[in-house]
Amino acid sequence: MISLQPLIDETLCNQCRELFARIDQQRCCPDCGRAEQTGRCRDCLRWAQLGVPALQNRGLYLYNDAMKELIQQYKGIGDYNLRTCFAADVERLRMVRGATFVPLPTEAKHFAVRGFDPVVGLFGTLPLKMWLAKADTEQPQAQKNRAARLRTPQSFRCVVPAKTLNRTRLICLLDDLYTTGTTLHHAAAAIRDAGYSGKVISRTLIR
């Protein structure tokens, strides 16, 4: 009643919630949110050397065995009902003041197989702006090793003009999982290449 925001019930029981490990936001990489870091991690030092702006990403949970199983059930098997498991956590992202939330879209061929966009499903209670499009790629990120992920070519494009983008000073990209950061950095680059002059950050369910 105080925040004037809808109340979101917890959808996981305590026993299930205890299987997932939260990331301590006070002990993580300031650029990507990697847990148990006191400064920039190796990946982010590499991005900095390449001149890529930091995203100040923050992930909510570690990619432990329980989370791997849930994501496989959600994205691999297509259990769309699992999108609400972390609805309460997603609603707290509204505290990122002044942010315009832009989800990273799924590829058309993946949408055709699943019948839904997994990132939009997870973050669908937020006011989303579908400002990005993603071209089909030869191999999904989940099937690549670290080196292949880092070599992934740009596949995003911004579908709105700079005038629309620059109506907001802060864009918050949303994705389910941050691994090497390649996907999110490519999305941010697509937005900047379209003429956006504001700040780009990101939030992910998993790091």
mmCIF file of C-alpha atoms in Angstrom:
data_model
loop_
_atom_site.group_PDB
_atom_site.id
_atom_site.type_symbol
_atom_site.label_atom_id
_atom_site.label_comp_id
_atom_site.label_asym_id
_atom_site.label_seq_id
_atom_site.Cartn_x
_atom_site.Cartn_y
_atom_site.Cartn_z
ATOM 1 C CA MET A 1 0.000 0.000 0.000
ATOM 2 C CA ILE A 2 2.904 2.343 0.697
ATOM 3 C CA SER A 3 4.665 1.834 -2.649
ATOM 4 C CA LEU A 4 1.479 1.776 -4.737
ATOM 5 C CA GLN A 5 2.955 -1.268 -6.501
ATOM 6 C CA PRO A 6 1.161 -4.626 -6.805
ATOM 7 C CA LEU A 7 1.897 -7.142 -4.074
ATOM 8 C CA ILE A 8 3.657 -10.207 -5.475
ATOM 9 C CA ASP A 9 3.265 -13.460 -3.581
ATOM 10 C CA GLU A 10 6.232 -15.780 -3.227
ATOM 11 C CA THR A 11 5.709 -18.680 -5.615
ATOM 12 C CA LEU A 12 8.455 -20.913 -4.199
ATOM 13 C CA CYS A 13 8.154 -22.703 -0.898
ATOM 14 C CA ASN A 14 10.960 -22.247 1.629
ATOM 15 C CA GLN A 15 12.366 -25.688 0.898
ATOM 16 C CA CYS A 16 12.742 -24.960 -2.812
ATOM 17 C CA ARG A 17 13.998 -21.403 -2.302
ATOM 18 C CA GLU A 18 16.812 -22.662 -0.106
ATOM 19 C CA LEU A 19 18.165 -24.609 -3.090
ATOM 20 C CA PHE A 20 19.055 -21.354 -4.863
ATOM 21 C CA ALA A 21 22.077 -19.313 -3.775
ATOM 22 C CA ARG A 22 21.718 -15.541 -3.715
ATOM 23 C CA ILE A 23 24.664 -13.379 -4.668
ATOM 24 C CA ASP A 24 25.984 -11.059 -1.975
ATOM 25 C CA GLN A 25 25.748 -7.691 -3.727
ATOM 26 C CA GLN A 26 28.363 -6.246 -1.379
ATOM 27 C CA ARG A 27 30.944 -8.854 -2.420
ATOM 28 C CA CYS A 28 30.843 -8.989 -6.182
ATOM 29 C CA CYS A 29 32.603 -7.537 -9.224
ATOM 30 C CA PRO A 30 31.437 -3.915 -9.654
ATOM 31 C CA ASP A 31 31.218 -4.332 -13.437
ATOM 32 C CA CYS A 32 29.553 -7.728 -13.978
ATOM 33 C CA GLY A 33 28.325 -8.879 -10.559
ATOM 34 C CA ARG A 34 30.504 -12.002 -10.336
ATOM 35 C CA ALA A 35 30.215 -13.325 -6.775
ATOM 36 C CA GLU A 36 33.017 -13.325 -4.212
ATOM 37 C CA GLN A 37 34.982 -10.518 -5.870
ATOM 38 C CA THR A 38 36.547 -7.502 -4.185
ATOM 39 C CA GLY A 39 37.357 -5.708 -7.445
ATOM 40 C CA ARG A 40 37.076 -6.103 -11.186
ATOM 41 C CA CYS A 41 37.185 -9.732 -12.295
ATOM 42 C CA ARG A 42 39.377 -11.070 -15.097
ATOM 43 C CA ASP A 43 36.571 -10.907 -17.667
ATOM 44 C CA CYS A 44 35.809 -7.264 -16.914
ATOM 45 C CA LEU A 45 39.480 -6.283 -17.022
ATOM 46 C CA ARG A 46 39.515 -7.784 -20.503
ATOM 47 C CA TRP A 47 36.425 -5.823 -21.572
ATOM 48 C CA ALA A 48 38.012 -2.643 -20.198
ATOM 49 C CA GLN A 49 41.199 -3.275 -22.192
ATOM 50 C CA LEU A 50 39.044 -3.534 -25.315
ATOM 51 C CA GLY A 51 37.481 -0.164 -24.500
ATOM 52 C CA VAL A 52 34.018 -1.613 -23.863
ATOM 53 C CA PRO A 53 31.955 0.408 -21.344
ATOM 54 C CA ALA A 54 31.046 -1.421 -18.120
ATOM 55 C CA LEU A 55 27.423 -2.504 -17.701
ATOM 56 C CA GLN A 56 27.370 -2.507 -13.893
ATOM 57 C CA ASN A 57 25.522 -5.798 -14.184
ATOM 58 C CA ARG A 58 23.944 -7.328 -11.110
ATOM 59 C CA GLY A 59 22.814 -10.937 -11.043
ATOM 60 C CA LEU A 60 20.464 -12.201 -8.366
ATOM 61 C CA TYR A 61 21.484 -15.860 -8.107
ATOM 62 C CA LEU A 62 24.470 -18.119 -8.681
ATOM 63 C CA TYR A 63 24.308 -20.688 -11.455
ATOM 64 C CA ASN A 64 24.346 -23.682 -9.120
ATOM 65 C CA ASP A 65 22.987 -27.172 -9.787
ATOM 66 C CA ALA A 66 19.440 -26.290 -8.714
ATOM 67 C CA MET A 67 19.367 -23.250 -11.003
ATOM 68 C CA LYS A 68 20.792 -25.241 -13.922
ATOM 69 C CA GLU A 69 18.012 -27.784 -13.497
ATOM 70 C CA LEU A 70 15.336 -25.101 -13.347
ATOM 71 C CA ILE A 71 16.633 -23.306 -16.447
ATOM 72 C CA GLN A 72 16.784 -26.597 -18.344
ATOM 73 C CA GLN A 73 13.190 -27.279 -17.369
ATOM 74 C CA TYR A 74 12.129 -23.734 -18.313
ATOM 75 C CA LYS A 75 14.088 -23.119 -21.522
ATOM 76 C CA GLY A 76 15.061 -26.600 -22.632
ATOM 77 C CA ILE A 77 11.811 -28.463 -22.008
ATOM 78 C CA GLY A 78 9.572 -25.386 -22.251
ATOM 79 C CA ASP A 79 7.772 -25.370 -18.894
ATOM 80 C CA TYR A 80 6.398 -21.831 -19.196
ATOM 81 C CA ASN A 81 4.802 -21.916 -15.741
ATOM 82 C CA LEU A 82 8.279 -21.654 -14.196
ATOM 83 C CA ARG A 83 8.530 -18.043 -15.396
ATOM 84 C CA THR A 84 6.882 -16.882 -12.157
ATOM 85 C CA CYS A 85 9.332 -18.580 -9.779
ATOM 86 C CA PHE A 86 11.233 -15.349 -9.168
ATOM 87 C CA ALA A 87 8.426 -12.843 -9.693
ATOM 88 C CA ALA A 88 9.023 -11.179 -6.316
ATOM 89 C CA ASP A 89 12.699 -10.651 -7.161
ATOM 90 C CA VAL A 90 11.790 -9.240 -10.555
ATOM 91 C CA GLU A 91 9.373 -6.740 -9.022
ATOM 92 C CA ARG A 92 12.175 -5.363 -6.841
ATOM 93 C CA LEU A 93 13.952 -4.244 -10.016
ATOM 94 C CA ARG A 94 11.479 -1.374 -10.138
ATOM 95 C CA MET A 95 13.733 0.175 -7.513
ATOM 96 C CA VAL A 96 16.222 0.965 -10.305
ATOM 97 C CA ARG A 97 15.000 4.541 -10.537
ATOM 98 C CA GLY A 98 14.404 6.130 -13.886
ATOM 99 C CA ALA A 99 15.284 2.970 -15.807
ATOM 100 C CA THR A 100 13.693 1.895 -19.050
ATOM 101 C CA PHE A 101 13.710 -1.905 -19.124
ATOM 102 C CA VAL A 102 14.772 -3.519 -22.394
ATOM 103 C CA PRO A 103 14.785 -7.348 -22.519
ATOM 104 C CA LEU A 104 17.172 -9.235 -24.747
ATOM 105 C CA PRO A 105 14.930 -10.967 -27.304
ATOM 106 C CA THR A 106 15.131 -14.594 -28.317
ATOM 107 C CA GLU A 107 15.923 -15.653 -31.852
ATOM 108 C CA ALA A 108 12.980 -16.282 -34.161
ATOM 109 C CA LYS A 109 13.869 -19.952 -34.640
ATOM 110 C CA HIS A 110 14.042 -20.489 -30.867
ATOM 111 C CA PHE A 111 10.696 -18.757 -30.403
ATOM 112 C CA ALA A 112 9.214 -21.075 -33.023
ATOM 113 C CA VAL A 113 10.403 -24.128 -31.073
ATOM 114 C CA ARG A 114 9.493 -22.952 -27.561
ATOM 115 C CA GLY A 115 6.460 -20.878 -28.360
ATOM 116 C CA PHE A 116 7.567 -18.155 -25.944
ATOM 117 C CA ASP A 117 10.393 -15.740 -25.196
ATOM 118 C CA PRO A 118 12.072 -16.899 -21.950
ATOM 119 C CA VAL A 119 13.457 -13.500 -20.960
ATOM 120 C CA VAL A 120 10.160 -11.712 -21.557
ATOM 121 C CA GLY A 121 8.504 -14.492 -19.575
ATOM 122 C CA LEU A 122 10.778 -13.966 -16.567
ATOM 123 C CA PHE A 123 10.572 -10.167 -16.559
ATOM 124 C CA GLY A 124 7.082 -9.762 -17.989
ATOM 125 C CA THR A 125 5.642 -7.994 -14.935
ATOM 126 C CA LEU A 126 7.912 -5.006 -15.612
ATOM 127 C CA PRO A 127 7.082 -2.308 -18.193
ATOM 128 C CA LEU A 128 9.221 -3.658 -21.026
ATOM 129 C CA LYS A 129 10.329 -1.898 -24.192
ATOM 130 C CA MET A 130 10.984 -4.226 -27.109
ATOM 131 C CA TRP A 131 13.697 -2.089 -28.660
ATOM 132 C CA LEU A 132 15.996 -4.879 -29.812
ATOM 133 C CA ALA A 133 15.791 -7.643 -32.401
ATOM 134 C CA LYS A 134 18.086 -10.643 -32.666
ATOM 135 C CA ALA A 135 19.097 -12.442 -35.826
ATOM 136 C CA ASP A 136 19.224 -16.231 -35.924
ATOM 137 C CA THR A 137 22.671 -17.661 -35.200
ATOM 138 C CA GLU A 138 24.232 -20.989 -36.134
ATOM 139 C CA GLN A 139 24.711 -22.234 -32.569
ATOM 140 C CA PRO A 140 23.028 -21.257 -29.278
ATOM 141 C CA GLN A 141 25.229 -19.641 -26.631
ATOM 142 C CA ALA A 142 24.416 -22.458 -24.217
ATOM 143 C CA GLN A 143 26.124 -24.949 -26.541
ATOM 144 C CA LYS A 144 29.372 -22.984 -26.843
ATOM 145 C CA ASN A 145 32.470 -23.123 -24.716
ATOM 146 C CA ARG A 146 34.009 -19.992 -23.226
ATOM 147 C CA ALA A 147 36.278 -19.245 -26.184
ATOM 148 C CA ALA A 148 33.458 -19.646 -28.689
ATOM 149 C CA ARG A 149 31.193 -17.363 -26.652
ATOM 150 C CA LEU A 150 33.798 -14.616 -26.706
ATOM 151 C CA ARG A 151 34.131 -14.939 -30.500
ATOM 152 C CA THR A 152 30.380 -14.691 -31.092
ATOM 153 C CA PRO A 153 29.636 -12.014 -33.742
ATOM 154 C CA GLN A 154 27.125 -9.230 -33.241
ATOM 155 C CA SER A 155 23.548 -10.429 -33.821
ATOM 156 C CA PHE A 156 21.484 -7.603 -32.275
ATOM 157 C CA ARG A 157 20.031 -4.523 -33.890
ATOM 158 C CA CYS A 158 18.031 -1.686 -32.437
ATOM 159 C CA VAL A 159 14.583 -1.279 -34.001
ATOM 160 C CA VAL A 160 13.730 2.226 -32.774
ATOM 161 C CA PRO A 161 15.237 5.598 -33.739
ATOM 162 C CA ALA A 162 17.657 7.589 -31.604
ATOM 163 C CA LYS A 163 14.904 10.103 -30.823
ATOM 164 C CA THR A 164 12.929 7.385 -29.045
ATOM 165 C CA LEU A 165 15.979 5.999 -27.249
ATOM 166 C CA ASN A 166 17.064 9.363 -25.936
ATOM 167 C CA ARG A 167 13.783 10.030 -24.191
ATOM 168 C CA THR A 168 15.294 8.093 -21.298
ATOM 169 C CA ARG A 169 18.613 8.698 -19.568
ATOM 170 C CA LEU A 170 19.009 5.129 -18.345
ATOM 171 C CA ILE A 171 18.425 1.857 -20.180
ATOM 172 C CA CYS A 172 18.486 -1.349 -18.145
ATOM 173 C CA LEU A 173 19.033 -4.451 -20.264
ATOM 174 C CA LEU A 174 17.473 -7.659 -18.941
ATOM 175 C CA ASP A 175 18.625 -11.231 -19.537
ATOM 176 C CA ASP A 176 18.284 -14.569 -17.812
ATOM 177 C CA LEU A 177 21.975 -15.442 -17.548
ATOM 178 C CA TYR A 178 25.311 -13.598 -17.590
ATOM 179 C CA THR A 179 28.308 -15.783 -18.449
ATOM 180 C CA THR A 180 31.107 -14.042 -20.364
ATOM 181 C CA GLY A 181 29.063 -10.879 -20.933
ATOM 182 C CA THR A 182 29.308 -11.096 -24.723
ATOM 183 C CA THR A 183 25.554 -11.154 -25.348
ATOM 184 C CA LEU A 184 24.785 -8.188 -23.092
ATOM 185 C CA HIS A 185 27.704 -6.147 -24.395
ATOM 186 C CA HIS A 186 26.551 -6.769 -27.963
ATOM 187 C CA ALA A 187 23.040 -5.625 -27.053
ATOM 188 C CA ALA A 188 24.414 -2.476 -25.420
ATOM 189 C CA ALA A 189 26.573 -1.796 -28.491
ATOM 190 C CA ALA A 190 23.538 -2.099 -30.775
ATOM 191 C CA ILE A 191 21.716 0.523 -28.717
ATOM 192 C CA ARG A 192 24.681 2.898 -28.698
ATOM 193 C CA ASP A 193 25.232 2.391 -32.428
ATOM 194 C CA ALA A 194 21.614 3.455 -32.983
ATOM 195 C CA GLY A 195 22.456 6.846 -31.469
ATOM 196 C CA TYR A 196 21.705 6.436 -27.780
ATOM 197 C CA SER A 197 23.697 8.891 -25.647
ATOM 198 C CA GLY A 198 22.542 7.868 -22.162
ATOM 199 C CA LYS A 199 23.727 5.206 -19.730
ATOM 200 C CA VAL A 200 23.282 1.462 -20.237
ATOM 201 C CA ILE A 201 23.296 -1.017 -17.340
ATOM 202 C CA SER A 202 22.044 -4.578 -17.014
ATOM 203 C CA ARG A 203 20.301 -6.935 -14.617
ATOM 204 C CA THR A 204 20.171 -10.717 -14.880
ATOM 205 C CA LEU A 205 18.479 -13.454 -12.925
ATOM 206 C CA ILE A 206 21.690 -15.508 -12.834
ATOM 207 C CA ARG A 207 25.417 -14.737 -12.797
#
